[in-house]
CSV table of C-alpha atoms (C1' of nucleotides) in Angstrom, one decimal:
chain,number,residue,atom,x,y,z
A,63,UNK,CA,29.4,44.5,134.2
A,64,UNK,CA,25.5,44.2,135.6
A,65,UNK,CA,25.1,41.0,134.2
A,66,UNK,CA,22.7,37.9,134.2
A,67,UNK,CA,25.3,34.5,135.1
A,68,UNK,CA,24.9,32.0,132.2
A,69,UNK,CA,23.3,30.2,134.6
A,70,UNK,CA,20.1,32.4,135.1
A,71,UNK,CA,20.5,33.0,131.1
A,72,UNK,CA,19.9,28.6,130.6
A,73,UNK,CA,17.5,28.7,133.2
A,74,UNK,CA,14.9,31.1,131.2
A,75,UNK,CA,15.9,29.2,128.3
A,76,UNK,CA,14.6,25.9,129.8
A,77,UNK,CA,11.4,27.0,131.8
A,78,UNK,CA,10.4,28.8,128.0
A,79,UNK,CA,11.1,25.5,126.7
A,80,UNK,CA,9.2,23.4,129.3
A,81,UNK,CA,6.4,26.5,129.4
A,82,UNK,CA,6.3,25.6,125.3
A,83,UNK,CA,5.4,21.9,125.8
A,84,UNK,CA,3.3,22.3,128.6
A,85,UNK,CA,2.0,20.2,131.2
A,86,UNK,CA,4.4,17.5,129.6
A,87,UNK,CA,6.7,15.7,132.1
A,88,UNK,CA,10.4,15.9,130.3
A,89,UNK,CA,13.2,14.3,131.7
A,90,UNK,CA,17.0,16.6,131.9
A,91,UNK,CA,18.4,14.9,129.3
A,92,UNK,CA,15.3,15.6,127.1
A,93,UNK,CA,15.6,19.3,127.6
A,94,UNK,CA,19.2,19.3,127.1
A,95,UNK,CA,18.4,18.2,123.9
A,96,UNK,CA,16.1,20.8,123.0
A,97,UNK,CA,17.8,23.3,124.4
A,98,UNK,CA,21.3,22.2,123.2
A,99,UNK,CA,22.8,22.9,127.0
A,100,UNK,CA,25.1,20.6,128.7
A,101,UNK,CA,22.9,18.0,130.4
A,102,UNK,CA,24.7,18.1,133.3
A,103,UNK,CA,24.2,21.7,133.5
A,104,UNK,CA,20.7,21.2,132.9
A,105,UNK,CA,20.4,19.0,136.0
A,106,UNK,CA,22.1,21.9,137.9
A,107,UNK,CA,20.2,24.0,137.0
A,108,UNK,CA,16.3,22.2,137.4
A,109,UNK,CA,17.4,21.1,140.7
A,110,UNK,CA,18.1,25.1,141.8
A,111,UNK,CA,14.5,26.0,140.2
A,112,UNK,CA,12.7,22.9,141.9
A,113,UNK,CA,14.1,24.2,145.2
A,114,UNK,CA,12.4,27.5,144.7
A,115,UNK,CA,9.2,25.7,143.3
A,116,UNK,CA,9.6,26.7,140.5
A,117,UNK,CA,9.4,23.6,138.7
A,118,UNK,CA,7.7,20.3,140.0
A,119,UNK,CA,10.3,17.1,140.0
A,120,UNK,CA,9.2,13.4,139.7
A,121,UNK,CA,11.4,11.1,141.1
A,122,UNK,CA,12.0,7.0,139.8
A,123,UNK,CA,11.7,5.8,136.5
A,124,UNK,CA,9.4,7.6,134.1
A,125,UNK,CA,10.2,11.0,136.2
A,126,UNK,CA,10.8,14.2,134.9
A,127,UNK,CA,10.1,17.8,135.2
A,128,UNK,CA,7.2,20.2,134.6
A,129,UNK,CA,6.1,23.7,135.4
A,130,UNK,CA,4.4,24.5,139.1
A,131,UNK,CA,2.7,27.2,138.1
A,132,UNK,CA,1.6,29.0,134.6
A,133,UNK,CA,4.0,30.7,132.6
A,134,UNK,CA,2.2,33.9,133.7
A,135,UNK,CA,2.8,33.5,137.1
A,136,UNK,CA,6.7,33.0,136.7
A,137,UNK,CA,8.9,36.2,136.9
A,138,UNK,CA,12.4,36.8,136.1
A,139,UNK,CA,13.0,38.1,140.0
A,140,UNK,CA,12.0,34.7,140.7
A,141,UNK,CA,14.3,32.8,138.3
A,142,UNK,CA,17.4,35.0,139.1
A,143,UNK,CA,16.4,34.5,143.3
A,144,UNK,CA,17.1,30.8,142.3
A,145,UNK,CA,20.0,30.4,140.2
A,146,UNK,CA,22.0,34.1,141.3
A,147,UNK,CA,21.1,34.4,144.7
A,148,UNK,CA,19.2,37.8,145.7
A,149,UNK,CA,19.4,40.9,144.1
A,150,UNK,CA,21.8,42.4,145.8
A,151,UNK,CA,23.5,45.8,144.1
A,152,UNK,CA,26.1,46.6,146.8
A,153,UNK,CA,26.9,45.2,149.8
A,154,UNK,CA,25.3,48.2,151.7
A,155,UNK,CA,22.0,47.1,150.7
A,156,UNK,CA,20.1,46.4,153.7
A,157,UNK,CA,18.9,42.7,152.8
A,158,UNK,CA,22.5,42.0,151.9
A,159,UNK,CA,23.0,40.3,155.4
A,160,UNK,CA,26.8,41.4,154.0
A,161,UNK,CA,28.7,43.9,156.4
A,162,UNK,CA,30.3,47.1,154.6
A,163,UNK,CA,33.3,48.3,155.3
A,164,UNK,CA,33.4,51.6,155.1
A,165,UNK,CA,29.2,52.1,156.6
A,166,UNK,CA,30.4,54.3,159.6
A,167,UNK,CA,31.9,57.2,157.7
A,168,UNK,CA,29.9,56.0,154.0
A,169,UNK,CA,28.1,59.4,152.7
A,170,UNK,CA,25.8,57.1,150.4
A,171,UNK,CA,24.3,54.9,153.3
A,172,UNK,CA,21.2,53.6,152.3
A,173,UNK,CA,21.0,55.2,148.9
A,174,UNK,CA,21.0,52.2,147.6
A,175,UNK,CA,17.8,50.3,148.9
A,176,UNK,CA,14.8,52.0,146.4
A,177,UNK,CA,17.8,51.8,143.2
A,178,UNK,CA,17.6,48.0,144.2
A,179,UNK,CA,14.2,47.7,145.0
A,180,UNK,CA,13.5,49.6,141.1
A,181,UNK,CA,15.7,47.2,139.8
A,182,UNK,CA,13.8,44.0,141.6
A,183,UNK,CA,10.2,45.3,140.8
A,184,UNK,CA,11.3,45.7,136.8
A,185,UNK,CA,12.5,42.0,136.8
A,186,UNK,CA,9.1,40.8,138.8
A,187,UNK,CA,7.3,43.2,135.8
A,188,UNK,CA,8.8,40.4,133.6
A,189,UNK,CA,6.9,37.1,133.1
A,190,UNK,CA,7.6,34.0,131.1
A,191,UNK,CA,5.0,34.2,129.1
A,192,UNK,CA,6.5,37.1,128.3
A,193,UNK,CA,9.6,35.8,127.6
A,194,UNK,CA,8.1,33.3,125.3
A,195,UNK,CA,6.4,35.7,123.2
A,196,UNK,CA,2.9,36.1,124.9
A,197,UNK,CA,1.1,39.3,125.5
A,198,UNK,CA,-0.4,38.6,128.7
B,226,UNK,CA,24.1,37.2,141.5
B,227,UNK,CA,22.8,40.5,140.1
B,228,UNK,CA,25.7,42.6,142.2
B,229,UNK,CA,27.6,45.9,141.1
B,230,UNK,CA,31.4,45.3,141.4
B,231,UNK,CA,33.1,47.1,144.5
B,232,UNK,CA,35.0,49.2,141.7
B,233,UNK,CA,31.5,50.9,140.9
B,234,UNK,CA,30.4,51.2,144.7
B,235,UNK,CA,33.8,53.0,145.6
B,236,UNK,CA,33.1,55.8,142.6
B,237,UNK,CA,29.7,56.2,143.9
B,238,UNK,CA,30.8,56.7,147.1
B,239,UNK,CA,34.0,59.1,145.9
B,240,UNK,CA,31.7,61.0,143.4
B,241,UNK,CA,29.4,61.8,146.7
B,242,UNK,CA,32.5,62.8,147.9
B,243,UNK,CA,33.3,65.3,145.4
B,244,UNK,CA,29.8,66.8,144.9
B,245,UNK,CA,29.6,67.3,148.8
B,246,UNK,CA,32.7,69.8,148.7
B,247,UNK,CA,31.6,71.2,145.2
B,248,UNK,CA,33.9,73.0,143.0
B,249,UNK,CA,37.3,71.7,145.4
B,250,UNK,CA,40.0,70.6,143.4
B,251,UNK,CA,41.5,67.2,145.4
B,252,UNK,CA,43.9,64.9,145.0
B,253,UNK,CA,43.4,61.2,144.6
B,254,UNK,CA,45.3,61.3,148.1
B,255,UNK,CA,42.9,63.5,149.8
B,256,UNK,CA,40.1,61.5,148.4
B,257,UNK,CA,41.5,58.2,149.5
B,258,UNK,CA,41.3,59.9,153.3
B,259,UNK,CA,38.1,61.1,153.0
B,260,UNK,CA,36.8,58.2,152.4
B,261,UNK,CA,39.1,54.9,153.3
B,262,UNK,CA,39.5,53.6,150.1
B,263,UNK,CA,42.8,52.6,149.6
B,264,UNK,CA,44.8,55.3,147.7
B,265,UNK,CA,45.9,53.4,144.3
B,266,UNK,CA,42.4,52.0,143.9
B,267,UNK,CA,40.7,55.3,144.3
B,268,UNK,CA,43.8,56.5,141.4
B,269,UNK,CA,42.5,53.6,139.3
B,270,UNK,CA,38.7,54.7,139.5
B,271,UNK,CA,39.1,58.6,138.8
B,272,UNK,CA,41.4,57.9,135.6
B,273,UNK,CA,38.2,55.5,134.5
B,274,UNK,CA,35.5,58.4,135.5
B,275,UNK,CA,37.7,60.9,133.6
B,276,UNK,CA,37.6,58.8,130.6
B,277,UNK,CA,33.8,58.7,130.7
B,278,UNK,CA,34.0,62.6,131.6
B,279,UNK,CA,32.3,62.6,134.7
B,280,UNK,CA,35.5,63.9,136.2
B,281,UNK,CA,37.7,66.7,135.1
B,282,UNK,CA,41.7,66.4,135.9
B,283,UNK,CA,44.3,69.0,136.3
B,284,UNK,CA,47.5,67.7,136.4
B,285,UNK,CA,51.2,68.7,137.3
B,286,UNK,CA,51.8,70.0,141.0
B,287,UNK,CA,49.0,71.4,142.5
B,288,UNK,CA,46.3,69.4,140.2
B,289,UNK,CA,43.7,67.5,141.4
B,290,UNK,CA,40.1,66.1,140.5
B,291,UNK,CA,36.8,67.9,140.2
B,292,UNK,CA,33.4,66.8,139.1
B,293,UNK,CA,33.1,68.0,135.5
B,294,UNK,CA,29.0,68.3,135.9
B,295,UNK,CA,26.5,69.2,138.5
B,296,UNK,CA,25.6,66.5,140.2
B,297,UNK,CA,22.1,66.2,139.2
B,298,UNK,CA,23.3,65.8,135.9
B,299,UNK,CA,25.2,62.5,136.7
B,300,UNK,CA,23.5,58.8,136.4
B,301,UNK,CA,24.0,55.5,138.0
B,302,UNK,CA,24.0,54.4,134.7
B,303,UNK,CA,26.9,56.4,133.4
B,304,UNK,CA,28.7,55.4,136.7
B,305,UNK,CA,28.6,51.9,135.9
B,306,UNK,CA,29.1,52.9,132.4
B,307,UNK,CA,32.7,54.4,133.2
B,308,UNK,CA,33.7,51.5,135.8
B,309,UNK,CA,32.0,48.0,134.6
B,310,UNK,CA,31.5,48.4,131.4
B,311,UNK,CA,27.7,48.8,129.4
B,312,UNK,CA,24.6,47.2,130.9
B,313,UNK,CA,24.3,43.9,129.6
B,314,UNK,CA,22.1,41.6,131.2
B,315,UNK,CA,23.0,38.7,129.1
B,316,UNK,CA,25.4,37.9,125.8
B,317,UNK,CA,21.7,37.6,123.9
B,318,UNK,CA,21.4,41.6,124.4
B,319,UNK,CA,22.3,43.2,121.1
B,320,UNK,CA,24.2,46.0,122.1
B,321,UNK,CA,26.4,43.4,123.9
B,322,UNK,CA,28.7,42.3,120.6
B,323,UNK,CA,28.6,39.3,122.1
B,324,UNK,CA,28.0,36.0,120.0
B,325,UNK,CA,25.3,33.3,121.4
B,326,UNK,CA,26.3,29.6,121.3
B,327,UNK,CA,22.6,28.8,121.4
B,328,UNK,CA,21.0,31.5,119.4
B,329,UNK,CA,20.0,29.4,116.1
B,330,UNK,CA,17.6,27.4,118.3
B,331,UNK,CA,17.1,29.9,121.0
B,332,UNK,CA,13.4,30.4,121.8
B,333,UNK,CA,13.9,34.0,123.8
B,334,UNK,CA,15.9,35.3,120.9
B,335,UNK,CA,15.6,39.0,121.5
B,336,UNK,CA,13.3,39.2,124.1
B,337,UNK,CA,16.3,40.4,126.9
B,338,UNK,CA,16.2,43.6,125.3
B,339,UNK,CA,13.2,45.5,126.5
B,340,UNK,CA,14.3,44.0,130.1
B,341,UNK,CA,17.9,45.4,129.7
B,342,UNK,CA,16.6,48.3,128.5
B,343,UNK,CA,14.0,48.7,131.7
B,344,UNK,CA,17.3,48.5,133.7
B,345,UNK,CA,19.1,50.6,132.1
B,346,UNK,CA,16.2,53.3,132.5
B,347,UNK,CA,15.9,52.5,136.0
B,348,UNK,CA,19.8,53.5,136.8
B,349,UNK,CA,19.3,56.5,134.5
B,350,UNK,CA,16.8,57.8,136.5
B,351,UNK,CA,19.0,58.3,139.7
B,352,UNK,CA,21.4,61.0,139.9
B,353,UNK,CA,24.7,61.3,142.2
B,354,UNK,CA,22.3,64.5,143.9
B,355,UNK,CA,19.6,62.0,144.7
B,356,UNK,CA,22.4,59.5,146.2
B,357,UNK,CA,23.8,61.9,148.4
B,358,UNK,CA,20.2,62.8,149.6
B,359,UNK,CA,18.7,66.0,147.9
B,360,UNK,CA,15.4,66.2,146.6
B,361,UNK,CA,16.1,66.8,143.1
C,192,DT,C1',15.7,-7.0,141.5
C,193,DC,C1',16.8,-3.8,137.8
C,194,DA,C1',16.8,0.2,135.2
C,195,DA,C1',15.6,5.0,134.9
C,196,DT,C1',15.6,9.1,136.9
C,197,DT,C1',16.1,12.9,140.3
C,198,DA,C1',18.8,14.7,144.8
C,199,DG,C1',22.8,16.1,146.8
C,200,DT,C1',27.5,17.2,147.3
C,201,DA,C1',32.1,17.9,146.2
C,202,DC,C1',35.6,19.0,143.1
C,203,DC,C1',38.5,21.4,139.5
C,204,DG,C1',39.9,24.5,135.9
C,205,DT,C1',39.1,29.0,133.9
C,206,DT,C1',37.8,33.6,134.1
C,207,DT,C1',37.0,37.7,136.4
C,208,DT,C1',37.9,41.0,139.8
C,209,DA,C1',40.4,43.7,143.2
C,210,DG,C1',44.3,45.6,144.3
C,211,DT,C1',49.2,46.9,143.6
C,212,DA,C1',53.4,48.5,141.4
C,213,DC,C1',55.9,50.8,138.2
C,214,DT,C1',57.1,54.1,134.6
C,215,DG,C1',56.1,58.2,132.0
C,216,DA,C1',54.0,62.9,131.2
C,217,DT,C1',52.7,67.4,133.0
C,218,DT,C1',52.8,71.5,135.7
C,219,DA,C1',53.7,74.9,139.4
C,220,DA,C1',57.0,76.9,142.1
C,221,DA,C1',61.5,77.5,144.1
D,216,DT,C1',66.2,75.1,135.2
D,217,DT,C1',65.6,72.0,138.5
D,218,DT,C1',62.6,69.8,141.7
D,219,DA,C1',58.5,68.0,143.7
D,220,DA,C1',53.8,67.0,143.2
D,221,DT,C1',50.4,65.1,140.7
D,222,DC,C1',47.9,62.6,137.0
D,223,DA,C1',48.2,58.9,132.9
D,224,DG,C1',48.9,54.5,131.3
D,225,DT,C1',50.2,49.8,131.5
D,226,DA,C1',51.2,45.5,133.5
D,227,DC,C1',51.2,42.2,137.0
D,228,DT,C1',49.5,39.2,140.9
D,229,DA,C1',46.6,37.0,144.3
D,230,DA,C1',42.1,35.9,145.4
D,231,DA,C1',37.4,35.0,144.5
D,232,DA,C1',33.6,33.7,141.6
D,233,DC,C1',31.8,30.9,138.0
D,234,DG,C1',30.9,27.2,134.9
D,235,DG,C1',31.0,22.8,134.3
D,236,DT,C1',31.7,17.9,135.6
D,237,DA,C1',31.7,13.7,138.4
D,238,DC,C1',30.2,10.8,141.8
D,239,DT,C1',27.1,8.7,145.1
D,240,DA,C1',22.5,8.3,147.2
D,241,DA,C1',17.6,8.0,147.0
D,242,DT,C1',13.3,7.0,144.7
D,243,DT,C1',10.1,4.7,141.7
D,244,DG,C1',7.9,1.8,138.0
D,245,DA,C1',8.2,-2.5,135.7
DNA sequence: TCAATTAGTACCGTTTTAGTACTGATTAAA
DNA sequence: TTTAATCAGTACTAAAACGGTACTAATTGA
């Protein structure tokens, strides 16, 4: 159906959330509260956008999460690349690392690449400022 | 992870096939050989592209499938259209009739549209002539 | 030491998807 | 008029993906 997991869908919702209160350190359950997602899910889900550096973790007692960068400096390519996985359309796209079966006799080969590549630059074209109502 | 199902990479791939011996009425069969997709699945896609008129079928002996437009006239977004469904990035987008658990106290209410709609534009603006490699 | 908090991993149930099978309708030709 | 070829429609099954949860380990401030 070319669609966004529910995943990537509660991630935008959190980072607008934590871009709304910024600089503040909030804790998973906090958020799940605001946001009204499952806190577990909510763990999940910081932990996937801390590993793409996205978000900043504190560890211990008193931790929490922030932003690692400015709201404008946050794409949706980015988000997606951490909770989806790459932008892959079909399997035959070359950074797929995926083999396809039917490459040797496939009349389309390579076709793909610059539809995926339009797709990828319109999602970086997307920031969470943005997403959070800003102009810039 | 952002992927097109396999179901709209095989019609790409049969479409190409049909626009590369333009005007040939073929059988689902001959299809299937042409291009190593298993017979009943390639059966399954062409009754979904007829339905979305992309194709046009003749049946009773003898019939078979032809394209029912010039291939430059046919859109990666119609493709998708006839085998996954409408573009729907996420159950927020308002075409999607979909209902959102969180929208009440959703702070990106609304803002997936323009997005969806960039994405949409972007598979609009390649035609099957462009995927099997002409110019226009 | 204790409590709060994130990190990491593993698991399970549901949903979606791919693929197949079967029956019915239509048509050309023998 | 009968037969064979072919598409139309529906229903079913097996496998994969996804969403969500649970549990344990590591870290840190008090």
């Amino acid at each position: 159906m070319l669609k966004l997991s529910k995943m990537t869908d509660y991630a935008v919702v959190i980072l607008a959330e934590m871009a709304s209160l910024d600089g503040q350190l909030l804790t998973a359950g906090a958020l799940a509260q605001h946001t009204k997602v499952p806190e577990p899910t909510v763990s999940k889900i910081l932990k996937l956008l801390v590993k793409q550096n996205l978000v900043a973790s504190t560890r211990g007692s008193n931790g929490g999460y922030t932003l690692s960068k400015s709201p404008n400096d946050i794409n949706m390519a980015h988000v997606i690349m951490a909770t989806d996985g790459p932008v892959t359309l079909t399997a035959c796209v070359e950074s797929s690392g995926q083999h396809c079966d039917l490459s040797d006799n496939c009349n389309v080969k390579g076709k793909w690449n610059p539809v995926n590549q339009a797709m990828q630059n319109a999602l970086e074209n997307v920031s969470l400022q943005q997403m959070i109502g800003g102009r810039a």
